[in-house]
Coordinates of C-alpha atoms in Angstrom, one line a residue:
Chain A
M1 CA 125.9 111.2 100.8
N2 CA 122.8 112.1 98.8
D3 CA 120.0 109.7 99.8
K4 CA 119.0 108.9 96.2
I5 CA 122.6 108.0 95.2
K6 CA 123.0 105.9 98.3
S7 CA 119.7 104.0 97.6
V8 CA 120.9 103.3 94.0
I9 CA 124.3 102.1 95.2
V10 CA 123.0 99.8 98.0
L11 CA 120.3 98.2 95.8
T12 CA 122.8 97.7 93.0
V13 CA 125.4 96.1 95.3
I14 CA 122.8 93.8 96.8
C15 CA 121.7 92.7 93.3
L16 CA 125.3 92.1 92.3
V17 CA 126.1 90.0 95.5
V18 CA 122.9 88.0 95.0
T19 CA 123.7 87.4 91.4
A20 CA 127.2 86.3 92.2
L21 CA 125.9 83.9 94.9
L22 CA 123.4 82.4 92.4
A23 CA 126.1 82.1 89.7
V24 CA 128.3 80.1 92.1
T25 CA 125.4 77.8 93.1
N26 CA 124.5 77.4 89.4
S27 CA 128.0 76.4 88.5
F28 CA 127.8 73.2 90.6
T29 CA 124.0 72.5 90.4
A30 CA 123.6 73.0 86.6
P31 CA 125.6 69.9 85.6
V32 CA 123.7 67.7 88.1
I33 CA 120.4 69.1 86.9
Q34 CA 121.4 68.6 83.2
D35 CA 122.5 65.0 84.0
A36 CA 119.1 64.3 85.6
R37 CA 117.3 65.8 82.7
D38 CA 119.3 63.8 80.2
K39 CA 118.6 60.6 82.1
K40 CA 114.9 61.5 82.2
V41 CA 114.9 62.0 78.4
K42 CA 116.6 58.7 77.8
E43 CA 114.0 57.0 80.1
S44 CA 111.2 58.7 78.2
L45 CA 112.6 57.5 74.9
R46 CA 112.5 54.0 76.2
A47 CA 108.9 54.6 77.5
V48 CA 107.6 55.8 74.1
L49 CA 109.5 53.3 72.0
P50 CA 110.0 50.3 74.3
D51 CA 111.3 48.0 71.5
M52 CA 114.0 50.4 70.3
Y53 CA 117.4 49.0 69.5
S54 CA 119.6 52.0 68.5
I55 CA 119.4 55.8 69.1
R56 CA 121.0 58.4 66.9
D57 CA 121.0 62.1 67.6
A58 CA 119.5 64.1 64.7
E59 CA 120.4 67.8 64.1
L60 CA 117.5 70.1 64.6
P61 CA 116.4 71.2 61.1
E62 CA 116.4 74.9 60.2
G63 CA 112.9 76.3 60.8
A64 CA 112.0 73.7 63.4
P65 CA 109.4 75.1 65.9
S66 CA 110.9 76.5 69.1
T67 CA 109.1 73.9 71.3
V68 CA 111.2 71.1 69.7
K69 CA 114.3 70.6 71.8
A70 CA 115.8 67.5 70.4
I71 CA 115.2 64.8 67.8
Y72 CA 116.5 61.3 67.8
I73 CA 116.4 58.7 65.0
I74 CA 115.4 55.4 66.4
D75 CA 116.5 52.2 64.7
D76 CA 117.2 54.2 61.5
K77 CA 113.5 54.6 60.7
D78 CA 111.4 56.0 63.6
Y79 CA 111.7 59.4 65.3
A80 CA 111.6 60.5 68.9
V81 CA 111.0 64.2 69.5
V82 CA 111.6 65.9 72.8
L83 CA 109.4 68.9 73.3
S84 CA 109.2 71.6 75.9
T85 CA 106.3 74.0 75.8
N86 CA 104.7 76.7 77.9
S87 CA 101.1 76.3 78.8
A88 CA 99.3 79.6 79.0
Y89 CA 97.6 78.3 82.1
S90 CA 100.5 77.9 84.4
N91 CA 103.5 79.4 82.6
G92 CA 105.4 76.3 83.6
D93 CA 107.3 74.2 81.2
M94 CA 105.5 71.1 79.9
G95 CA 107.9 68.4 78.9
I96 CA 106.7 65.9 76.3
T97 CA 108.5 63.1 74.5
V98 CA 106.7 61.6 71.4
G99 CA 107.7 58.7 69.2
I100 CA 106.6 59.0 65.6
G101 CA 106.8 56.0 63.3
E102 CA 108.1 55.9 59.8
T103 CA 104.5 56.0 58.4
G104 CA 103.8 59.2 60.4
E105 CA 101.7 57.9 63.3
I106 CA 102.3 58.4 67.0
L107 CA 103.8 55.2 68.5
G108 CA 104.1 56.5 72.0
V109 CA 103.8 59.7 73.9
K110 CA 104.8 60.7 77.5
L111 CA 104.3 63.8 79.5
T112 CA 107.7 64.0 81.2
S113 CA 107.2 67.1 83.3
Y114 CA 104.3 69.4 84.1
F115 CA 103.8 71.3 87.3
E116 CA 100.1 70.8 87.4
S117 CA 100.1 67.2 86.2
K118 CA 98.0 66.1 89.1
D119 CA 94.8 67.4 87.5
F120 CA 95.9 66.9 83.9
G121 CA 95.6 63.1 83.5
R122 CA 99.3 62.5 83.1
E123 CA 98.9 59.0 81.8
T124 CA 95.4 58.9 80.3
Y125 CA 95.4 62.1 78.3
P126 CA 98.6 61.4 76.3
A127 CA 97.5 57.8 75.6
Q128 CA 94.6 59.1 73.5
F129 CA 97.1 60.3 70.9
I130 CA 98.7 56.9 70.2
G131 CA 98.0 55.8 66.6
K132 CA 97.1 59.3 65.4
N133 CA 98.8 61.2 62.7
A134 CA 99.4 64.9 62.0
D135 CA 95.9 65.3 60.6
S136 CA 93.9 63.2 63.1
I137 CA 95.3 64.7 66.3
S138 CA 92.9 67.6 65.9
G139 CA 90.0 65.3 66.5
I140 CA 91.1 64.6 70.1
D141 CA 88.9 66.5 72.6
V142 CA 90.5 68.8 75.1
F143 CA 89.9 68.1 78.8
A144 CA 87.2 70.2 80.4
G145 CA 88.7 72.8 82.8
V146 CA 92.2 72.4 81.6
T147 CA 91.7 73.8 78.1
Y148 CA 94.9 75.8 77.9
S149 CA 97.1 72.9 79.0
S150 CA 95.4 70.5 76.5
K151 CA 95.8 73.0 73.7
A152 CA 99.5 73.5 74.5
F153 CA 99.9 69.7 74.5
K154 CA 98.2 69.3 71.1
S155 CA 100.1 72.2 69.5
A156 CA 103.4 70.7 70.8
L157 CA 102.5 67.4 69.1
S158 CA 101.8 69.3 65.9
D159 CA 105.2 70.9 66.2
A160 CA 106.8 67.5 66.5
F161 CA 105.2 66.4 63.2
K162 CA 106.4 69.6 61.6
A163 CA 110.0 68.9 62.8
V164 CA 109.9 65.3 61.6
E165 CA 108.6 66.5 58.2
L166 CA 111.4 69.0 58.0
I167 CA 114.0 66.3 58.8
K168 CA 112.5 63.9 56.2
G169 CA 112.5 66.7 53.6
G170 CA 116.2 67.3 54.4
E171 CA 117.1 63.6 54.2
A172 CA 115.2 63.3 50.8
E173 CA 117.3 66.2 49.4
Chain B
M1 CA 114.4 83.5 128.3
K2 CA 113.7 86.3 125.8
K3 CA 115.3 84.3 123.0
L4 CA 113.3 81.2 123.8
K5 CA 110.1 83.4 123.8
I6 CA 111.1 84.7 120.3
L7 CA 111.6 81.2 119.1
L8 CA 108.3 79.9 120.6
N9 CA 106.1 82.9 119.6
G10 CA 105.7 81.7 116.0
L11 CA 104.5 78.2 117.0
L12 CA 101.1 79.2 118.5
K13 CA 100.7 82.7 119.9
E14 CA 101.8 84.4 116.8
N15 CA 101.5 81.5 114.4
P16 CA 101.9 83.1 110.9
V17 CA 99.1 81.0 109.3
L18 CA 96.6 80.4 112.1
V19 CA 96.9 83.7 113.9
L20 CA 98.3 86.3 111.5
V21 CA 96.5 84.6 108.6
L22 CA 99.5 85.1 106.3
G23 CA 100.7 82.6 103.6
T24 CA 97.2 81.2 103.1
C25 CA 97.7 80.5 99.4
P26 CA 100.6 77.9 99.8
T27 CA 98.9 76.6 102.9
L28 CA 95.7 75.7 101.1
A29 CA 97.5 74.5 98.0
M30 CA 100.2 72.3 99.7
S31 CA 98.1 70.9 102.6
V32 CA 96.7 68.0 100.6
S33 CA 99.5 65.7 101.5
V34 CA 101.7 65.5 104.6
I35 CA 104.9 65.0 102.6
N36 CA 104.2 68.1 100.5
A37 CA 103.4 70.1 103.6
I38 CA 106.6 69.2 105.4
A39 CA 108.7 69.9 102.2
M40 CA 107.0 73.2 101.7
G41 CA 107.3 74.2 105.4
L42 CA 111.0 73.3 105.5
A43 CA 111.8 75.2 102.3
A44 CA 110.0 78.3 103.6
T45 CA 111.7 78.0 106.9
A46 CA 115.1 77.9 105.3
V47 CA 114.3 81.0 103.2
L48 CA 112.7 82.8 106.1
T49 CA 115.7 82.2 108.5
C50 CA 118.4 83.1 105.9
S51 CA 116.6 86.2 104.6
N52 CA 115.8 87.4 108.2
M53 CA 119.5 87.1 109.1
V54 CA 120.7 88.9 106.0
I55 CA 118.1 91.6 106.3
S56 CA 119.0 92.1 110.0
L57 CA 122.7 92.3 109.0
L58 CA 122.0 95.0 106.4
R59 CA 119.4 96.9 108.4
K60 CA 121.6 99.8 109.1
V61 CA 122.9 100.0 105.5
I62 CA 119.6 99.8 103.6
P63 CA 118.0 103.2 103.1
D64 CA 114.4 103.3 104.1
T65 CA 113.2 104.3 100.6
V66 CA 114.5 101.1 98.9
R67 CA 114.0 98.7 101.8
I68 CA 111.2 96.7 100.2
P69 CA 113.0 96.2 96.8
C70 CA 116.1 95.2 98.8
Y71 CA 114.2 92.7 100.8
I72 CA 112.6 91.2 97.7
V73 CA 116.0 90.8 96.0
V74 CA 117.4 89.0 99.1
I75 CA 114.3 86.8 99.5
A76 CA 114.2 86.0 95.7
G77 CA 117.9 85.2 95.8
F78 CA 117.4 82.6 98.6
V79 CA 114.3 81.1 97.0
T80 CA 116.2 80.7 93.7
L81 CA 119.1 79.1 95.7
V82 CA 116.7 76.7 97.4
Q83 CA 115.1 75.9 94.0
M84 CA 118.5 75.1 92.4
L85 CA 119.6 72.9 95.2
M86 CA 116.3 71.1 95.4
E87 CA 116.1 70.5 91.6
A88 CA 119.7 69.2 91.7
Y89 CA 119.6 67.0 94.8
L90 CA 115.9 66.4 95.6
P91 CA 114.3 66.3 92.1
D92 CA 111.2 64.4 93.2
L93 CA 110.4 66.8 95.9
Y94 CA 111.1 69.7 93.5
E95 CA 108.6 68.3 91.1
M96 CA 106.0 67.8 93.9
L97 CA 106.2 71.4 95.1
G98 CA 106.1 72.7 91.6
V99 CA 105.2 76.3 91.1
Y100 CA 104.6 76.9 94.8
L101 CA 108.3 76.7 95.5
A102 CA 109.0 79.7 93.4
L103 CA 106.0 81.5 94.9
I104 CA 107.7 81.5 98.3
V105 CA 109.2 84.8 97.0
V106 CA 105.8 86.5 97.4
N107 CA 104.9 84.7 100.6
C108 CA 103.7 87.4 103.0
I109 CA 105.1 85.7 106.0
I110 CA 108.7 86.2 104.8
L111 CA 108.3 89.8 103.7
G112 CA 106.2 90.5 106.8
R113 CA 108.8 89.2 109.2
A114 CA 111.6 91.1 107.4
E115 CA 109.6 94.3 107.8
M116 CA 108.2 93.7 111.3
F117 CA 111.1 92.0 113.0
A118 CA 114.4 91.5 111.1
N119 CA 114.9 95.2 110.4
K120 CA 114.5 96.1 114.1
H121 CA 116.4 93.3 115.8
N122 CA 119.9 91.8 115.8
V123 CA 121.0 88.8 113.7
G124 CA 120.6 86.2 116.4
E125 CA 117.1 87.2 117.4
S126 CA 116.1 87.5 113.7
A127 CA 117.4 83.9 113.0
L128 CA 115.4 82.7 116.0
D129 CA 112.3 84.5 114.8
G130 CA 112.8 83.0 111.3
L131 CA 113.1 79.5 112.8
G132 CA 110.1 80.0 115.1
M133 CA 107.9 81.5 112.4
G134 CA 109.1 78.8 109.9
F135 CA 108.3 76.0 112.2
G136 CA 105.0 77.6 113.0
F137 CA 104.2 77.7 109.3
T138 CA 105.3 74.1 109.0
L139 CA 103.3 73.0 112.0
A140 CA 100.1 74.7 110.6
L141 CA 100.7 73.1 107.2
L142 CA 101.3 69.7 108.8
A143 CA 98.1 70.0 111.0
M144 CA 96.0 70.9 108.0
A145 CA 97.6 68.2 105.8
A146 CA 97.2 65.5 108.4
V147 CA 93.4 66.2 108.7
R148 CA 92.9 66.5 104.9
E149 CA 95.0 63.5 103.9
V150 CA 93.8 61.2 106.7
L151 CA 90.1 62.0 106.5
G152 CA 89.9 63.0 102.9
N153 CA 92.2 60.3 101.3
A154 CA 92.5 57.6 104.0
T155 CA 96.3 57.8 103.8
F156 CA 99.0 59.3 105.9
A157 CA 102.2 60.4 104.2
G158 CA 101.2 58.2 101.3
M159 CA 100.6 55.1 103.5
K160 CA 97.1 53.6 103.3
I161 CA 94.9 53.5 106.3
A162 CA 92.7 50.6 105.4
F163 CA 90.0 51.0 108.1
L164 CA 89.3 54.6 107.0
E165 CA 88.9 53.7 103.3
P166 CA 85.1 53.3 103.4
Y167 CA 84.6 56.5 105.4
K168 CA 86.9 58.9 103.6
I169 CA 85.5 62.4 102.9
S170 CA 86.9 63.2 99.5
F171 CA 85.6 66.7 99.7
L172 CA 88.4 67.6 102.2
T173 CA 91.0 67.2 99.5
A174 CA 89.3 69.7 97.3
P175 CA 89.8 73.5 97.8
P176 CA 86.5 74.0 99.7
G177 CA 87.5 71.3 102.1
G178 CA 90.8 73.1 102.6
F179 CA 89.0 76.3 103.5
L180 CA 86.8 74.4 105.9
V181 CA 89.8 72.7 107.7
F182 CA 91.6 76.1 107.7
G183 CA 88.6 77.8 109.3
C184 CA 88.3 75.1 112.0
L185 CA 92.0 75.3 112.9
I186 CA 91.8 79.1 113.1
A187 CA 88.9 78.7 115.4
L188 CA 90.7 76.1 117.5
V189 CA 93.8 78.4 117.9
A190 CA 91.6 81.4 118.7
H191 CA 89.9 79.3 121.4
I192 CA 93.2 78.1 122.9
T193 CA 94.7 81.7 122.8
R194 CA 91.2 83.1 123.8
G195 CA 91.3 85.4 120.8
K196 CA 93.9 87.6 122.4
A197 CA 96.8 86.8 120.2
P198 CA 95.9 89.1 117.2
Q199 CA 96.0 92.2 119.5
R200 CA 99.7 91.9 120.1
K201 CA 101.7 94.9 119.1
S202 CA 104.3 93.1 117.1
F203 CA 101.9 92.8 114.2
D204 CA 99.8 95.8 114.4
C205 CA 99.7 98.5 111.7
E206 CA 102.9 100.1 112.8
G207 CA 104.9 97.1 111.7
C208 CA 102.9 96.3 108.5
P209 CA 104.7 96.8 105.2
S210 CA 101.5 98.1 103.6
A211 CA 100.6 100.6 106.3
S212 CA 101.8 103.7 104.5
F213 CA 99.5 103.2 101.5
C214 CA 96.9 100.7 102.9
R215 CA 95.5 102.9 105.7
K216 CA 96.9 106.4 106.3
D217 CA 95.0 106.6 109.5
T218 CA 96.9 104.1 111.6
A219 CA 95.0 105.1 114.8
S220 CA 91.7 103.9 113.3
C221 CA 93.4 100.8 111.9
A222 CA 94.8 99.9 115.4
E223 CA 91.3 100.4 116.7
S224 CA 89.9 98.1 114.1
T225 CA 92.5 95.5 115.0
E226 CA 91.7 95.7 118.7
N227 CA 88.0 95.2 117.8
G228 CA 88.9 91.9 116.1
G229 CA 89.5 93.2 112.5
T230 CA 92.3 91.8 110.4
V231 CA 95.6 93.6 110.3
N232 CA 95.8 93.5 106.5
G233 CA 94.5 91.5 103.6
N234 CA 97.7 90.0 102.4
V235 CA 98.1 86.3 101.9

């Protein structure tokens, strides 16, 4: 057989077998991973809005930024927005949950996942944003040496405000 | 006896990290804590053993011209598999290893052993080589992590060592400290093996995946290796 054709066939078959193996593994690990993520999201809602009583899923409004993954209406007045963003620094997903009060200020914010959280100030950095609104978050300084991650974090919070505004606009109509 | 030798080679004489100086990037990054080091070592061992076995099984089927892409597909497949299983069943460990788990794909130890050993030996021997090299990698990580965590952070596997607390050398947990410990361990292994290990034929230019485009003149490369030069610059 022509060597070139054999090379193509062998490489293709190996790719197909590996893909099939991964598909099978994914079929039983994906539900477990999803359950764990859902649990983590629920825990993060409790962390950003500890006094919450009721949670209601809100539909993502049309035109919501791509970083916004889910929005929950808490106690029929506040909002909790789940975000997932990419930081240009690491290319890894940064998971954030932010609670936004009915008057438009941040009630709580939690960094739920970030590969390089060790150097990011997982607790201290997000805490600086509590009490800020859509306009005042720009006044928060970025961390020296982790500029990209900090920028990604801030732009994700801006996206959360945009999404909440869109929902409020939809409800008003 | 030969099989035992294959298994034990990776532990000291041909230790992938401290003798072959491969896989230095994850070694330096993951050796800040003992738990991370063990987790990373075991994940790499699993991938190394499985990929060695599969590549050995397919060695007569894979054409020479596409062997490296085939190896990479097999290795990436196993790494993704380990990632999925770890994220599902060991989520804390998965988060701890972070991006370095995915980077096992480009770990030179794994591609290096596929090229130097697995494609020339049978499945059993390749599995033993994978296990030996994997444990060698784990051992090197563990040794580095133990030094860095105990002396740099006054803890071992997260447990406080109270009497060391006032004397801890924080510098060791930073990257320069990692390089320092790495250098000291390489020197120690070179002393134990009397610097003879790197001259072994199993990892000279002939077996190097980069030989064809790295140095055309393999004779001068071999000479350089014998004179104490490094085999290649991959990490």
